Amino acid sequence: MVAEKEPLGLSKCSDKMPKRSKLLAPQALPVHPPHALVSEGFTVKAMMKNSVVRGPPAAGAFKERPTKPTAFRKFYERGDFPIALEHDSKGNKIAWKVEIEKLDYHHYLPLFFDGLCEMTFPYEFFARQGIHDMLEHGGNKILPVIPQLIIPIKNALNLRNRQVICVTLKVLQHLVVSAEMVGEALVPYYRQILPILNIFKNMNVNSGDGIDYSQQKRENIGDLIQETLEAFERYGGEDAFINIKYMVPTYESCLLN
Amino acid sequence: MASSEVKPKSVSRAKKWSEEIENLYRFQQAGYRDEIEYKQVKQVSMVDRWPETGYVKKLQRRDNTFYYYNKQRECDDKEVHKVKIYAY
């Protein structure tokens, strides 16, 4: 019956265009109903027949956060830092107007760390290079300041800006080797520092057998995080590994086994 | 001028990196010919050095600002030929 009727119906419809379009229209309807009711999931609305459930919104774990004006910038513009910029053949360098040994680390080191959030020249350069010089020449003056450095470090990492994370990770690697016991002193603060590292740990490029140039330039965040965690473990004493593992469950020890 | 006391007789360029060249590089970054001139100008008898490597650590420049240097080698191979060796 049906097989007989169908060709008949089609041949009849073929010279009447409006009818044919009416036949086709219901096929497209279930896919994208024009008057579909868009609703959130797990609501009464969502159970209605003509409703389309919207997917969950992106959580935004990798989204960059807006920057706030930093105290570092304010102090620099006010001329409070005893530093000057020197251009030389190799790049830029900081000329210190006073000896680093005579600086008050409790005041200046947290301020420079605050500058880690900066992304523009010259603030970014001064913060990075200033921290480098102060850590290199600080010796035993660094350890007592550690508790004051945690919040600036956390703020910088929380921006989730790739460039800022890169610089902060390199600073952290320098920090743990800058003086004795600094690695151990950081262990209680892993809760503040490591969550962001956990988020970005797998941010690696799977380029097959291609060349990933960010490795050469040390800008690959996944690799930098791995290096940083290994440095934490090496210099953090015996409690370091278990504390890292607690915050970054996918981390495997580089010392055990 | 204090530097007029001892004047170098000749100058040549460094070909290969060595610890001496590394130190000369650091002095020349700060704007001095070498340790001799630095000591003359600044009237100091000792230069701050890293105890581990013996490289120059801190230099005071002519405008009295300070340059700080790393513990590790700073003079890359591509910079070596810029270093001048003065002979007295």
PDB file of N, CA and C in Angstrom, chain A residues 68-140:
ATOM      1  N   LYS A  68      45.598  44.370  37.930  1.00  0.00           N
ATOM      2  CA  LYS A  68      45.348  45.551  38.747  1.00  0.00           C
ATOM      3  C   LYS A  68      46.638  46.374  38.773  1.00  0.00           C
ATOM      4  N   PRO A  69      46.529  47.651  39.003  1.00  0.00           N
ATOM      5  CA  PRO A  69      47.755  48.446  39.109  1.00  0.00           C
ATOM      6  C   PRO A  69      48.597  47.964  40.286  1.00  0.00           C
ATOM      7  N   THR A  70      49.899  47.841  40.060  1.00  0.00           N
ATOM      8  CA  THR A  70      50.743  47.263  41.102  1.00  0.00           C
ATOM      9  C   THR A  70      51.426  48.354  41.920  1.00  0.00           C
ATOM     10  N   ALA A  71      51.760  47.976  43.135  1.00  0.00           N
ATOM     11  CA  ALA A  71      52.501  48.898  44.003  1.00  0.00           C
ATOM     12  C   ALA A  71      53.884  49.147  43.426  1.00  0.00           C
ATOM     13  N   PHE A  72      54.407  48.128  42.732  1.00  0.00           N
ATOM     14  CA  PHE A  72      55.732  48.272  42.137  1.00  0.00           C
ATOM     15  C   PHE A  72      55.752  49.440  41.159  1.00  0.00           C
ATOM     16  N   ARG A  73      54.732  49.507  40.326  1.00  0.00           N
ATOM     17  CA  ARG A  73      54.660  50.576  39.334  1.00  0.00           C
ATOM     18  C   ARG A  73      54.590  51.946  40.023  1.00  0.00           C
ATOM     19  N   LYS A  74      53.780  52.000  41.057  1.00  0.00           N
ATOM     20  CA  LYS A  74      53.617  53.264  41.779  1.00  0.00           C
ATOM     21  C   LYS A  74      54.962  53.720  42.357  1.00  0.00           C
ATOM     22  N   PHE A  75      55.653  52.774  42.984  1.00  0.00           N
ATOM     23  CA  PHE A  75      56.930  53.135  43.612  1.00  0.00           C
ATOM     24  C   PHE A  75      57.957  53.506  42.566  1.00  0.00           C
ATOM     25  N   TYR A  76      57.939  52.806  41.448  1.00  0.00           N
ATOM     26  CA  TYR A  76      58.927  53.107  40.411  1.00  0.00           C
ATOM     27  C   TYR A  76      58.681  54.499  39.835  1.00  0.00           C
ATOM     28  N   GLU A  77      57.426  54.793  39.568  1.00  0.00           N
ATOM     29  CA  GLU A  77      57.133  56.101  38.969  1.00  0.00           C
ATOM     30  C   GLU A  77      57.412  57.231  39.944  1.00  0.00           C
ATOM     31  N   ARG A  78      57.314  56.934  41.209  1.00  0.00           N
ATOM     32  CA  ARG A  78      57.610  57.933  42.211  1.00  0.00           C
ATOM     33  C   ARG A  78      59.119  58.082  42.405  1.00  0.00           C
ATOM     34  N   GLY A  79      59.885  57.150  41.822  1.00  0.00           N
ATOM     35  CA  GLY A  79      61.335  57.227  41.947  1.00  0.00           C
ATOM     36  C   GLY A  79      61.853  56.689  43.262  1.00  0.00           C
ATOM     37  N   ASP A  80      61.147  55.733  43.826  1.00  0.00           N
ATOM     38  CA  ASP A  80      61.561  55.209  45.122  1.00  0.00           C
ATOM     39  C   ASP A  80      62.629  54.129  45.036  1.00  0.00           C
ATOM     40  N   PHE A  81      62.812  53.570  43.869  1.00  0.00           N
ATOM     41  CA  PHE A  81      63.786  52.487  43.765  1.00  0.00           C
ATOM     42  C   PHE A  81      65.162  53.034  43.425  1.00  0.00           C
ATOM     43  N   PRO A  82      66.170  52.529  44.064  1.00  0.00           N
ATOM     44  CA  PRO A  82      67.525  53.014  43.766  1.00  0.00           C
ATOM     45  C   PRO A  82      68.092  52.316  42.532  1.00  0.00           C
ATOM     46  N   ILE A  83      67.370  52.379  41.420  1.00  0.00           N
ATOM     47  CA  ILE A  83      67.843  51.678  40.232  1.00  0.00           C
ATOM     48  C   ILE A  83      67.793  52.593  39.020  1.00  0.00           C
ATOM     49  N   ALA A  84      68.631  52.275  38.058  1.00  0.00           N
ATOM     50  CA  ALA A  84      68.612  53.006  36.790  1.00  0.00           C
ATOM     51  C   ALA A  84      68.794  51.995  35.674  1.00  0.00           C
ATOM     52  N   LEU A  85      68.288  52.323  34.522  1.00  0.00           N
ATOM     53  CA  LEU A  85      68.393  51.407  33.385  1.00  0.00           C
ATOM     54  C   LEU A  85      69.653  51.719  32.595  1.00  0.00           C
ATOM     55  N   GLU A  86      70.409  50.684  32.273  1.00  0.00           N
ATOM     56  CA  GLU A  86      71.603  50.865  31.441  1.00  0.00           C
ATOM     57  C   GLU A  86      71.447  50.019  30.189  1.00  0.00           C
ATOM     58  N   HIS A  87      71.625  50.647  29.047  1.00  0.00           N
ATOM     59  CA  HIS A  87      71.590  49.881  27.804  1.00  0.00           C
ATOM     60  C   HIS A  87      73.011  49.487  27.469  1.00  0.00           C
ATOM     61  N   ASP A  88      73.234  48.243  27.200  1.00  0.00           N
ATOM     62  CA  ASP A  88      74.558  47.854  26.717  1.00  0.00           C
ATOM     63  C   ASP A  88      74.417  46.908  25.531  1.00  0.00           C
ATOM     64  N   SER A  89      75.583  46.454  25.083  1.00  0.00           N
ATOM     65  CA  SER A  89      75.591  45.674  23.850  1.00  0.00           C
ATOM     66  C   SER A  89      74.776  44.393  23.987  1.00  0.00           C
ATOM     67  N   LYS A  90      74.725  43.884  25.191  1.00  0.00           N
ATOM     68  CA  LYS A  90      74.122  42.569  25.378  1.00  0.00           C
ATOM     69  C   LYS A  90      72.628  42.658  25.640  1.00  0.00           C
ATOM     70  N   GLY A  91      72.160  43.865  25.925  1.00  0.00           N
ATOM     71  CA  GLY A  91      70.772  44.021  26.313  1.00  0.00           C
ATOM     72  C   GLY A  91      70.717  45.082  27.389  1.00  0.00           C
ATOM     73  N   ASN A  92      69.775  44.943  28.260  1.00  0.00           N
ATOM     74  CA  ASN A  92      69.665  45.942  29.316  1.00  0.00           C
ATOM     75  C   ASN A  92      70.186  45.394  30.629  1.00  0.00           C
ATOM     76  N   LYS A  93      70.563  46.291  31.471  1.00  0.00           N
ATOM     77  CA  LYS A  93      71.109  45.921  32.763  1.00  0.00           C
ATOM     78  C   LYS A  93      70.664  46.964  33.773  1.00  0.00           C
ATOM     79  N   ILE A  94      70.599  46.544  35.009  1.00  0.00           N
ATOM     80  CA  ILE A  94      70.253  47.503  36.060  1.00  0.00           C
ATOM     81  C   ILE A  94      71.532  48.048  36.665  1.00  0.00           C
ATOM     82  N   ALA A  95      71.616  49.369  36.762  1.00  0.00           N
ATOM     83  CA  ALA A  95      72.693  49.975  37.541  1.00  0.00           C
ATOM     84  C   ALA A  95      72.092  50.362  38.884  1.00  0.00           C
ATOM     85  N   TRP A  96      72.650  49.808  39.944  1.00  0.00           N
ATOM     86  CA  TRP A  96      72.123  50.082  41.281  1.00  0.00           C
ATOM     87  C   TRP A  96      72.770  51.334  41.830  1.00  0.00           C
ATOM     88  N   LYS A  97      71.962  52.210  42.377  1.00  0.00           N
ATOM     89  CA  LYS A  97      72.514  53.453  42.913  1.00  0.00           C
ATOM     90  C   LYS A  97      73.051  53.270  44.324  1.00  0.00           C
ATOM     91  N   VAL A  98      72.617  52.217  44.992  1.00  0.00           N
ATOM     92  CA  VAL A  98      73.215  51.873  46.284  1.00  0.00           C
ATOM     93  C   VAL A  98      73.632  50.410  46.212  1.00  0.00           C
ATOM     94  N   GLU A  99      74.446  50.000  47.154  1.00  0.00           N
ATOM     95  CA  GLU A  99      74.877  48.610  47.147  1.00  0.00           C
ATOM     96  C   GLU A  99      73.707  47.708  47.559  1.00  0.00           C
ATOM     97  N   ILE A 100      73.562  46.598  46.848  1.00  0.00           N
ATOM     98  CA  ILE A 100      72.453  45.693  47.145  1.00  0.00           C
ATOM     99  C   ILE A 100      72.557  45.186  48.584  1.00  0.00           C
ATOM    100  N   GLU A 101      73.794  44.997  49.035  1.00  0.00           N
ATOM    101  CA  GLU A 101      73.994  44.468  50.380  1.00  0.00           C
ATOM    102  C   GLU A 101      73.387  45.384  51.435  1.00  0.00           C
ATOM    103  N   LYS A 102      73.301  46.671  51.108  1.00  0.00           N
ATOM    104  CA  LYS A 102      72.798  47.620  52.106  1.00  0.00           C
ATOM    105  C   LYS A 102      71.292  47.843  51.993  1.00  0.00           C
ATOM    106  N   LEU A 103      70.655  47.188  51.025  1.00  0.00           N
ATOM    107  CA  LEU A 103      69.209  47.373  50.849  1.00  0.00           C
ATOM    108  C   LEU A 103      68.436  46.688  51.965  1.00  0.00           C
ATOM    109  N   ASP A 104      67.287  47.247  52.296  1.00  0.00           N
ATOM    110  CA  ASP A 104      66.392  46.617  53.254  1.00  0.00           C
ATOM    111  C   ASP A 104      65.558  45.584  52.502  1.00  0.00           C
ATOM    112  N   TYR A 105      65.931  44.318  52.668  1.00  0.00           N
ATOM    113  CA  TYR A 105      65.252  43.272  51.897  1.00  0.00           C
ATOM    114  C   TYR A 105      63.783  43.144  52.282  1.00  0.00           C
ATOM    115  N   HIS A 106      63.479  43.415  53.543  1.00  0.00           N
ATOM    116  CA  HIS A 106      62.085  43.301  53.973  1.00  0.00           C
ATOM    117  C   HIS A 106      61.192  44.297  53.239  1.00  0.00           C
ATOM    118  N   HIS A 107      61.772  45.384  52.813  1.00  0.00           N
ATOM    119  CA  HIS A 107      60.983  46.390  52.110  1.00  0.00           C
ATOM    120  C   HIS A 107      61.009  46.160  50.601  1.00  0.00           C
ATOM    121  N   TYR A 108      62.206  45.962  50.069  1.00  0.00           N
ATOM    122  CA  TYR A 108      62.344  45.979  48.614  1.00  0.00           C
ATOM    123  C   TYR A 108      61.996  44.658  47.934  1.00  0.00           C
ATOM    124  N   LEU A 109      62.378  43.551  48.551  1.00  0.00           N
ATOM    125  CA  LEU A 109      62.163  42.279  47.840  1.00  0.00           C
ATOM    126  C   LEU A 109      60.676  41.999  47.595  1.00  0.00           C
ATOM    127  N   PRO A 110      59.784  42.181  48.587  1.00  0.00           N
ATOM    128  CA  PRO A 110      58.357  41.986  48.282  1.00  0.00           C
ATOM    129  C   PRO A 110      57.845  42.948  47.222  1.00  0.00           C
ATOM    130  N   LEU A 111      58.387  44.169  47.200  1.00  0.00           N
ATOM    131  CA  LEU A 111      57.952  45.131  46.190  1.00  0.00           C
ATOM    132  C   LEU A 111      58.334  44.680  44.794  1.00  0.00           C
ATOM    133  N   PHE A 112      59.574  44.198  44.677  1.00  0.00           N
ATOM    134  CA  PHE A 112      60.006  43.714  43.362  1.00  0.00           C
ATOM    135  C   PHE A 112      59.169  42.502  42.943  1.00  0.00           C
ATOM    136  N   PHE A 113      58.866  41.622  43.887  1.00  0.00           N
ATOM    137  CA  PHE A 113      58.032  40.470  43.550  1.00  0.00           C
ATOM    138  C   PHE A 113      56.635  40.918  43.124  1.00  0.00           C
ATOM    139  N   ASP A 114      56.174  42.005  43.711  1.00  0.00           N
ATOM    140  CA  ASP A 114      54.885  42.555  43.320  1.00  0.00           C
ATOM    141  C   ASP A 114      54.903  42.941  41.835  1.00  0.00           C
ATOM    142  N   GLY A 115      56.074  43.349  41.369  1.00  0.00           N
ATOM    143  CA  GLY A 115      56.217  43.746  39.970  1.00  0.00           C
ATOM    144  C   GLY A 115      56.138  42.596  38.988  1.00  0.00           C
ATOM    145  N   LEU A 116      56.105  41.361  39.502  1.00  0.00           N
ATOM    146  CA  LEU A 116      55.994  40.207  38.594  1.00  0.00           C
ATOM    147  C   LEU A 116      54.709  40.264  37.783  1.00  0.00           C
ATOM    148  N   CYS A 117      53.696  40.934  38.321  1.00  0.00           N
ATOM    149  CA  CYS A 117      52.411  41.031  37.608  1.00  0.00           C
ATOM    150  C   CYS A 117      52.496  41.942  36.390  1.00  0.00           C
ATOM    151  N   GLU A 118      53.553  42.705  36.287  1.00  0.00           N
ATOM    152  CA  GLU A 118      53.666  43.667  35.188  1.00  0.00           C
ATOM    153  C   GLU A 118      53.998  42.951  33.883  1.00  0.00           C
ATOM    154  N   MET A 119      53.470  43.485  32.793  1.00  0.00           N
ATOM    155  CA  MET A 119      53.743  42.869  31.488  1.00  0.00           C
ATOM    156  C   MET A 119      54.396  43.838  30.522  1.00  0.00           C
ATOM    157  N   THR A 120      54.544  45.091  30.929  1.00  0.00           N
ATOM    158  CA  THR A 120      55.052  46.079  29.979  1.00  0.00           C
ATOM    159  C   THR A 120      56.417  46.597  30.403  1.00  0.00           C
ATOM    160  N   PHE A 121      57.182  46.991  29.405  1.00  0.00           N
ATOM    161  CA  PHE A 121      58.469  47.609  29.652  1.00  0.00           C
ATOM    162  C   PHE A 121      58.216  49.014  30.198  1.00  0.00           C
ATOM    163  N   PRO A 122      59.004  49.539  31.097  1.00  0.00           N
ATOM    164  CA  PRO A 122      60.180  48.944  31.723  1.00  0.00           C
ATOM    165  C   PRO A 122      59.871  48.190  33.015  1.00  0.00           C
ATOM    166  N   TYR A 123      58.617  48.232  33.460  1.00  0.00           N
ATOM    167  CA  TYR A 123      58.312  47.653  34.772  1.00  0.00           C
ATOM    168  C   TYR A 123      58.649  46.165  34.814  1.00  0.00           C
ATOM    169  N   GLU A 124      58.243  45.482  33.764  1.00  0.00           N
ATOM    170  CA  GLU A 124      58.456  44.043  33.708  1.00  0.00           C
ATOM    171  C   GLU A 124      59.957  43.741  33.788  1.00  0.00           C
ATOM    172  N   PHE A 125      60.755  44.499  33.038  1.00  0.00           N
ATOM    173  CA  PHE A 125      62.197  44.262  33.025  1.00  0.00           C
ATOM    174  C   PHE A 125      62.813  44.536  34.387  1.00  0.00           C
ATOM    175  N   PHE A 126      62.451  45.670  34.992  1.00  0.00           N
ATOM    176  CA  PHE A 126      63.031  46.037  36.280  1.00  0.00           C
ATOM    177  C   PHE A 126      62.677  45.015  37.347  1.00  0.00           C
ATOM    178  N   ALA A 127      61.432  44.567  37.331  1.00  0.00           N
ATOM    179  CA  ALA A 127      61.023  43.592  38.340  1.00  0.00           C
ATOM    180  C   ALA A 127      61.827  42.305  38.172  1.00  0.00           C
ATOM    181  N   ARG A 128      61.893  41.821  36.941  1.00  0.00           N
ATOM    182  CA  ARG A 128      62.572  40.546  36.674  1.00  0.00           C
ATOM    183  C   ARG A 128      64.057  40.642  37.010  1.00  0.00           C
ATOM    184  N   GLN A 129      64.706  41.680  36.497  1.00  0.00           N
ATOM    185  CA  GLN A 129      66.144  41.814  36.684  1.00  0.00           C
ATOM    186  C   GLN A 129      66.466  42.188  38.129  1.00  0.00           C
ATOM    187  N   GLY A 130      65.627  43.004  38.720  1.00  0.00           N
ATOM    188  CA  GLY A 130      65.842  43.397  40.112  1.00  0.00           C
ATOM    189  C   GLY A 130      65.776  42.194  41.034  1.00  0.00           C
ATOM    190  N   ILE A 131      64.786  41.346  40.810  1.00  0.00           N
ATOM    191  CA  ILE A 131      64.664  40.129  41.619  1.00  0.00           C
ATOM    192  C   ILE A 131      65.893  39.256  41.415  1.00  0.00           C
ATOM    193  N   HIS A 132      66.293  39.130  40.138  1.00  0.00           N
ATOM    194  CA  HIS A 132      67.461  38.299  39.831  1.00  0.00           C
ATOM    195  C   HIS A 132      68.682  38.785  40.606  1.00  0.00           C
ATOM    196  N   ASP A 133      68.957  40.081  40.550  1.00  0.00           N
ATOM    197  CA  ASP A 133      70.135  40.620  41.236  1.00  0.00           C
ATOM    198  C   ASP A 133      70.012  40.463  42.755  1.00  0.00           C
ATOM    199  N   MET A 134      68.827  40.734  43.262  1.00  0.00           N
ATOM    200  CA  MET A 134      68.665  40.662  44.720  1.00  0.00           C
ATOM    201  C   MET A 134      68.785  39.234  45.219  1.00  0.00           C
ATOM    202  N   LEU A 135      68.268  38.280  44.452  1.00  0.00           N
ATOM    203  CA  LEU A 135      68.388  36.883  44.879  1.00  0.00           C
ATOM    204  C   LEU A 135      69.837  36.418  44.770  1.00  0.00           C
ATOM    205  N   GLU A 136      70.498  36.848  43.713  1.00  0.00           N
ATOM    206  CA  GLU A 136      71.879  36.422  43.479  1.00  0.00           C
ATOM    207  C   GLU A 136      72.808  36.934  44.587  1.00  0.00           C
ATOM    208  N   HIS A 137      72.518  38.108  45.105  1.00  0.00           N
ATOM    209  CA  HIS A 137      73.429  38.726  46.064  1.00  0.00           C
ATOM    210  C   HIS A 137      72.844  38.842  47.463  1.00  0.00           C
ATOM    211  N   GLY A 138      71.707  38.211  47.681  1.00  0.00           N
ATOM    212  CA  GLY A 138      71.037  38.377  48.969  1.00  0.00           C
ATOM    213  C   GLY A 138      71.615  37.524  50.080  1.00  0.00           C
ATOM    214  N   GLY A 139      72.030  36.287  49.738  1.00  0.00           N
ATOM    215  CA  GLY A 139      72.554  35.393  50.764  1.00  0.00           C
ATOM    216  C   GLY A 139      71.522  35.131  51.852  1.00  0.00           C
ATOM    217  N   ASN A 140      71.953  35.276  53.099  1.00  0.00           N
ATOM    218  CA  ASN A 140      71.048  34.904  54.200  1.00  0.00           C
ATOM    219  C   ASN A 140      69.992  35.953  54.520  1.00  0.00           C
TER     220      ASN A 140
END
